[in-house]
Each structure stands twice: as C-alpha cells, then as structure tokens.
XYZ file of C-alpha atoms in Angstrom:
233
model
C 9.810 -5.690 4.417
C 11.334 -2.835 2.475
C 14.315 -5.099 1.913
C 11.929 -7.722 0.593
C 10.621 -5.394 -2.113
C 14.139 -4.339 -3.065
C 15.231 -7.933 -3.337
C 12.291 -8.728 -5.604
C 13.249 -6.047 -8.097
C 16.759 -7.474 -8.330
C 15.966 -11.174 -8.431
C 14.745 -11.207 -12.027
C 18.332 -10.615 -13.109
C 19.538 -13.698 -11.250
C 19.526 -17.265 -12.478
C 17.148 -19.771 -10.896
C 18.721 -21.391 -7.871
C 19.628 -25.100 -7.967
C 16.793 -27.472 -7.208
C 18.575 -28.534 -4.028
C 17.547 -25.222 -2.481
C 13.930 -26.389 -2.557
C 14.611 -28.618 0.429
C 16.055 -25.640 2.286
C 12.928 -23.598 1.537
C 10.653 -26.391 2.737
C 12.677 -26.768 5.909
C 12.670 -23.018 6.571
C 8.916 -22.844 6.129
C 8.450 -25.369 8.940
C 10.623 -23.476 11.405
C 8.302 -20.494 11.958
C 5.222 -20.107 14.113
C 3.002 -19.549 11.108
C 3.408 -21.769 8.058
C 2.282 -19.990 4.873
C 0.209 -21.601 2.176
C 2.010 -23.714 -0.413
C 3.939 -21.763 -2.992
C 1.934 -23.326 -5.813
C -1.282 -22.001 -4.286
C 0.176 -18.531 -3.759
C 1.547 -18.564 -7.299
C -1.980 -19.190 -8.578
C -3.440 -16.437 -6.375
C -0.878 -13.715 -7.116
C 1.090 -12.288 -10.031
C 4.381 -13.678 -8.720
C 6.284 -16.693 -9.952
C 7.347 -19.484 -7.604
C 10.935 -18.233 -7.693
C 9.829 -14.700 -6.795
C 7.717 -16.033 -3.938
C 10.745 -17.933 -2.611
C 12.768 -14.712 -2.628
C 9.947 -12.796 -0.950
C 9.525 -15.484 1.673
C 13.215 -15.500 2.571
C 13.148 -11.725 3.016
C 9.906 -11.845 4.986
C 11.308 -14.511 7.305
C 14.490 -12.518 7.851
C 12.451 -9.484 8.914
C 9.814 -11.491 10.805
C 11.139 -14.871 12.034
C 7.795 -15.752 13.662
C 6.067 -15.691 10.297
C 3.616 -12.975 11.337
C 3.919 -9.196 11.698
C 2.302 -7.310 14.531
C 1.217 -3.708 14.079
C 4.038 -2.483 16.315
C 6.645 -4.345 14.254
C 5.078 -3.064 11.041
C 5.315 0.519 12.303
C 8.961 0.072 13.253
C 9.841 -1.304 9.828
C 7.836 1.311 7.915
C 9.215 4.241 9.936
C 12.725 3.440 8.706
C 11.763 4.830 5.304
C 10.599 8.168 6.751
C 13.256 9.115 9.343
C 12.383 12.807 9.271
C 8.689 12.404 10.018
C 6.242 10.437 12.122
C 4.928 7.522 10.058
C 3.032 5.815 12.887
C -0.454 7.023 11.919
C -0.093 6.227 8.222
C 1.518 2.880 9.056
C -1.527 2.100 11.209
C -3.891 2.651 8.283
C -1.583 0.762 5.923
C -1.355 -2.144 8.371
C -5.140 -2.385 8.505
C -5.281 -2.456 4.702
C -2.774 -5.329 4.579
C -4.666 -7.089 7.382
C -7.826 -7.418 5.320
C -9.227 -10.173 7.567
C -8.736 -7.945 10.637
C -6.819 -10.602 12.563
C -4.470 -8.098 14.187
C -1.428 -9.409 12.318
C -0.042 -9.700 8.802
C 0.893 -13.134 7.525
C 3.058 -13.856 4.503
C -0.061 -14.560 2.439
C -1.499 -11.130 3.343
C 1.764 -9.459 2.460
C 2.267 -11.026 -0.984
C -1.408 -10.667 -1.931
C -1.327 -6.915 -1.305
C 2.117 -6.569 -2.857
C 0.928 -8.387 -5.971
C -1.894 -5.873 -6.387
C 0.240 -2.802 -5.730
C 3.127 -3.876 -7.941
C 1.457 -5.835 -10.724
C -2.277 -5.375 -10.467
C -4.400 -3.496 -12.968
C -5.165 0.178 -12.403
C -8.636 -0.766 -11.166
C -7.239 -3.331 -8.712
C -4.757 -0.799 -7.347
C -7.496 1.799 -6.945
C -9.820 -0.660 -5.203
C -7.052 -1.483 -2.744
C -6.316 2.210 -2.190
C -10.014 2.945 -1.645
C -10.100 0.274 1.064
C -7.091 1.940 2.686
C -8.873 5.307 2.791
C -12.196 3.791 3.910
C -11.039 3.560 7.508
C -14.309 2.341 9.034
C -14.951 -0.017 6.089
C -18.499 1.146 5.456
C -18.025 1.407 1.686
C -17.633 5.198 1.611
C -14.858 7.736 2.163
C -16.042 10.680 4.240
C -14.265 13.933 4.978
C -13.247 12.871 8.466
C -11.511 9.777 7.098
C -9.805 11.748 4.340
C -8.656 14.370 6.843
C -7.068 11.631 8.970
C -5.301 10.183 5.919
C -4.009 13.554 4.669
C -2.800 14.526 8.132
C -1.045 11.162 8.476
C 0.689 11.676 5.117
C 1.973 15.109 6.100
C 3.125 13.839 9.483
C 4.983 11.055 7.709
C 6.735 13.403 5.274
C 7.853 15.606 8.163
C 10.117 18.516 7.379
C 10.227 17.541 3.714
C 6.641 18.705 3.217
C 6.905 21.565 0.737
C 5.773 24.250 0.583
C 5.502 24.863 4.304
C 1.938 24.083 5.271
C -0.482 26.633 6.609
C -2.640 25.634 9.558
C -5.648 25.124 7.293
C -3.743 23.094 4.663
C -5.348 19.804 5.653
C -8.851 21.194 5.222
C -7.996 22.803 1.886
C -6.600 19.586 0.472
C -9.499 17.500 1.720
C -11.964 19.994 0.216
C -10.033 19.808 -3.064
C -10.116 16.024 -2.951
C -13.898 16.003 -2.526
C -14.359 18.672 -5.192
C -12.735 16.257 -7.635
C -14.075 12.952 -6.307
C -17.573 13.566 -4.955
C -19.422 13.598 -8.263
C -22.970 13.862 -6.867
C -22.035 16.197 -4.001
C -23.553 14.019 -1.278
C -20.615 14.452 1.101
C -19.081 10.993 0.629
C -17.040 9.273 -2.086
C -18.105 5.860 -3.307
C -15.826 3.272 -4.891
C -17.279 4.011 -8.346
C -16.711 7.762 -7.931
C -13.195 7.143 -6.682
C -12.232 4.891 -9.572
C -13.823 7.192 -12.183
C -12.051 10.276 -10.847
C -8.687 8.536 -10.614
C -9.026 7.149 -14.126
C -9.540 10.718 -15.335
C -6.255 11.613 -13.645
C -4.509 8.668 -15.298
C -5.724 9.960 -18.669
C -4.047 13.291 -17.891
C -0.865 11.562 -16.701
C -0.525 8.308 -18.719
C 2.888 7.536 -17.219
C 1.195 6.854 -13.890
C -0.600 3.854 -15.357
C 2.662 1.945 -15.541
C 3.904 3.032 -12.130
C 4.777 0.027 -9.994
C 5.277 1.473 -6.546
C 4.061 1.108 -3.004
C 3.415 4.854 -3.095
C 0.313 4.394 -5.240
C -2.002 5.326 -2.317
C -0.001 8.541 -1.820
C -0.058 9.402 -5.507
C -3.843 9.336 -5.598
C -4.052 12.157 -3.046
C -1.147 14.195 -4.361
C -1.919 13.996 -8.086
C -5.681 14.473 -7.813
C -5.228 17.569 -5.664
C -2.493 18.968 -7.920
C -4.696 18.715 -11.019
C -7.206 21.133 -9.520
C -6.982 24.871 -10.252
C -5.031 26.814 -7.660
C -7.248 28.384 -5.041
C -6.792 32.050 -4.347
C-alpha cells in the first residue's frame, strides 16, 4: 500500500486515461473476492477524484488481489518501510484504526477513507483519527497505559535509528511529558477535546505542520508535543 500512496502523488502530473480504460476498471473490480463500492459513491465520501480512486484501486489490487487486507498482510507491507526496527506492534494499532468497523480486515473503502483524512482532511479530522488510533480500547479516553504501549511501539519501529540512545526509563518520561501537555484537568486521562486543544496549540507554534500531508501525522503528534516541553533535568 506504500506503492499506492506513492502512485497517488505522481498521478496528478499524468493526463486522464482514455475512456476505454473504464471498461478495464469495471472488469478488474469484478475479479476480486470483495467488490468495493462504486467510484462515484467513494468520490462523494472522500477527498479524492474518480481518477485518483482508479489509481488507488489499481495499486490496492496489485498489493491485495483478494480485495481485502488481513492484519498479517498489513504488518508485512508496513514493515517494509522500517527494515531496521520491529513495526509489528505499531502496525497492529494502525490496522485497528483503519479497520474502524472491527471486521478483522481492511477493505478498499476503509483504506481510501482513512487515507483521505490523513492526506487531505482538516487538522481537526486528522487529530480525531489520530486520537482513535491512540485510544486502543475505544472507551473515548487515552490513558497512560495506552500511551505507553503506543510510545514503546514507535520506538520499536524506529529501531536503531532512535536518537539519542534511549535510557531504560525513556518511555515513562515521554508518556509523563505527553500527559503534562495534554491532560488539562489532571484527571489521569486525555479526552478528545483535550487532545485536539493541545495539538492545536502545537500547530500554532509550528504552522508548517498544518499543511503537512503525510501518513506520519500520528507519529508527529507524539514527537512534536513532547519536544515542545522544557527539557527535564
């Protein structure tokens, strides 16, 4: 699916394909186990044009001929981007965020809906999606245990490229820093409103982040919020 995203960024420079390719697309969409919703419907539900959806679908089908992605397949694809670390834990949380209906698989509709938010959604939409990623048990709050799992998964994923070299208590320090910034009423959990408010404060400090169109948005929230705090002695 990484190839899918790369293809999307290049396709805007290409001319629209001849109309005869429409028949090929329709035929391809009948040859998989799961048939996605009509492109017109997905165009209305996302921030992608019909041509972009066609490009995304071709890439998705190349990676996942069955039309659905299992968690194991998702982990294998995602790990290719982090060869020096272990991305399995973070990929698990990311998979669950894409699989919003908790069906145990990601369909093309799930994929493009999330991608639309992460690439072209508003800041609030991106932050809502990221909050749902961090809210592992989906109870509407982020607690320290959940944040510790996310931070540990991020460091495992980065592997030897984590710099500076982490001390044994680094995870706890960064989680404490995260809650110092996010937990406005000091009740031990972070609500969606607190999360969005705190992140918007960060975006005011770093305006360039507001135009960032990247799948690393969930990572940036942790890294930037923690880095804006005063260094702890």
